Amino acid sequence: MVSFLHELMEFMLVRKKYWLIPIVVMMVIFGGLVVLSKGSAVAPFIYTIF
């Protein structure tokens, strides 16, 4: 996993694909939000946001 992240960052820096950084960050945030909210008491509040 760490090597994948390193390779992804290296790709973005070498090819100057800086516009991918916000997309990757938002995907990580939403993915973490889904994982953390699954089966918790916070889930109804998160689902009302979307």
PDB file of C-alpha atoms in Angstrom:
ATOM      1  CA  MET A   1       0.000   0.000   0.000  1.00  0.00           C
ATOM      2  CA  VAL A   2       2.792   2.399   0.870  1.00  0.00           C
ATOM      3  CA  SER A   3       4.598   1.639  -2.382  1.00  0.00           C
ATOM      4  CA  PHE A   4       1.381   2.321  -4.313  1.00  0.00           C
ATOM      5  CA  LEU A   5       0.967   5.714  -2.665  1.00  0.00           C
ATOM      6  CA  HIS A   6       4.604   6.563  -3.288  1.00  0.00           C
ATOM      7  CA  GLU A   7       4.305   5.534  -6.929  1.00  0.00           C
ATOM      8  CA  LEU A   8       1.080   7.541  -7.344  1.00  0.00           C
ATOM      9  CA  MET A   9       2.653  10.680  -5.874  1.00  0.00           C
ATOM     10  CA  GLU A  10       5.745  10.227  -8.024  1.00  0.00           C
ATOM     11  CA  PHE A  11       3.558   9.855 -11.122  1.00  0.00           C
ATOM     12  CA  MET A  12       1.643  13.040 -10.307  1.00  0.00           C
ATOM     13  CA  LEU A  13       4.802  15.038  -9.675  1.00  0.00           C
ATOM     14  CA  VAL A  14       6.758  13.802 -12.700  1.00  0.00           C
ATOM     15  CA  ARG A  15       3.883  14.166 -15.166  1.00  0.00           C
ATOM     16  CA  LYS A  16       2.680  17.421 -13.543  1.00  0.00           C
ATOM     17  CA  LYS A  17      -0.807  16.075 -12.907  1.00  0.00           C
ATOM     18  CA  TYR A  18      -1.412  18.331  -9.925  1.00  0.00           C
ATOM     19  CA  TRP A  19      -5.145  18.448 -10.618  1.00  0.00           C
ATOM     20  CA  LEU A  20      -5.385  14.784  -9.509  1.00  0.00           C
ATOM     21  CA  ILE A  21      -4.375  15.585  -5.917  1.00  0.00           C
ATOM     22  CA  PRO A  22      -7.758  17.050  -4.812  1.00  0.00           C
ATOM     23  CA  ILE A  23      -9.605  14.155  -6.452  1.00  0.00           C
ATOM     24  CA  VAL A  24      -7.500  11.554  -4.647  1.00  0.00           C
ATOM     25  CA  VAL A  25      -7.841  13.392  -1.332  1.00  0.00           C
ATOM     26  CA  MET A  26     -11.635  13.588  -1.638  1.00  0.00           C
ATOM     27  CA  MET A  27     -11.860   9.893  -2.545  1.00  0.00           C
ATOM     28  CA  VAL A  28      -9.818   8.998   0.531  1.00  0.00           C
ATOM     29  CA  ILE A  29     -11.977  11.206   2.770  1.00  0.00           C
ATOM     30  CA  PHE A  30     -15.249   9.778   1.443  1.00  0.00           C
ATOM     31  CA  GLY A  31     -13.904   6.232   1.625  1.00  0.00           C
ATOM     32  CA  GLY A  32     -12.841   6.724   5.229  1.00  0.00           C
ATOM     33  CA  LEU A  33     -16.199   8.273   6.027  1.00  0.00           C
ATOM     34  CA  VAL A  34     -18.035   5.266   4.615  1.00  0.00           C
ATOM     35  CA  VAL A  35     -15.827   2.813   6.500  1.00  0.00           C
ATOM     36  CA  LEU A  36     -16.161   4.682   9.792  1.00  0.00           C
ATOM     37  CA  SER A  37     -19.912   5.194   9.499  1.00  0.00           C
ATOM     38  CA  LYS A  38     -20.758   1.588   8.690  1.00  0.00           C
ATOM     39  CA  GLY A  39     -22.638   0.181  11.640  1.00  0.00           C
ATOM     40  CA  SER A  40     -22.151   3.149  13.925  1.00  0.00           C
ATOM     41  CA  ALA A  41     -24.536   5.528  15.660  1.00  0.00           C
ATOM     42  CA  VAL A  42     -23.241   8.380  13.504  1.00  0.00           C
ATOM     43  CA  ALA A  43     -24.488   6.800  10.269  1.00  0.00           C
ATOM     44  CA  PRO A  44     -27.934   8.489  10.182  1.00  0.00           C
ATOM     45  CA  PHE A  45     -26.326  11.911  10.497  1.00  0.00           C
ATOM     46  CA  ILE A  46     -23.832  11.234   7.717  1.00  0.00           C
ATOM     47  CA  TYR A  47     -26.513   9.930   5.358  1.00  0.00           C
ATOM     48  CA  THR A  48     -28.529  13.145   5.758  1.00  0.00           C
ATOM     49  CA  ILE A  49     -25.572  15.100   4.340  1.00  0.00           C
ATOM     50  CA  PHE A  50     -25.843  13.243   1.036  1.00  0.00           C
TER      51      PHE A  50
END
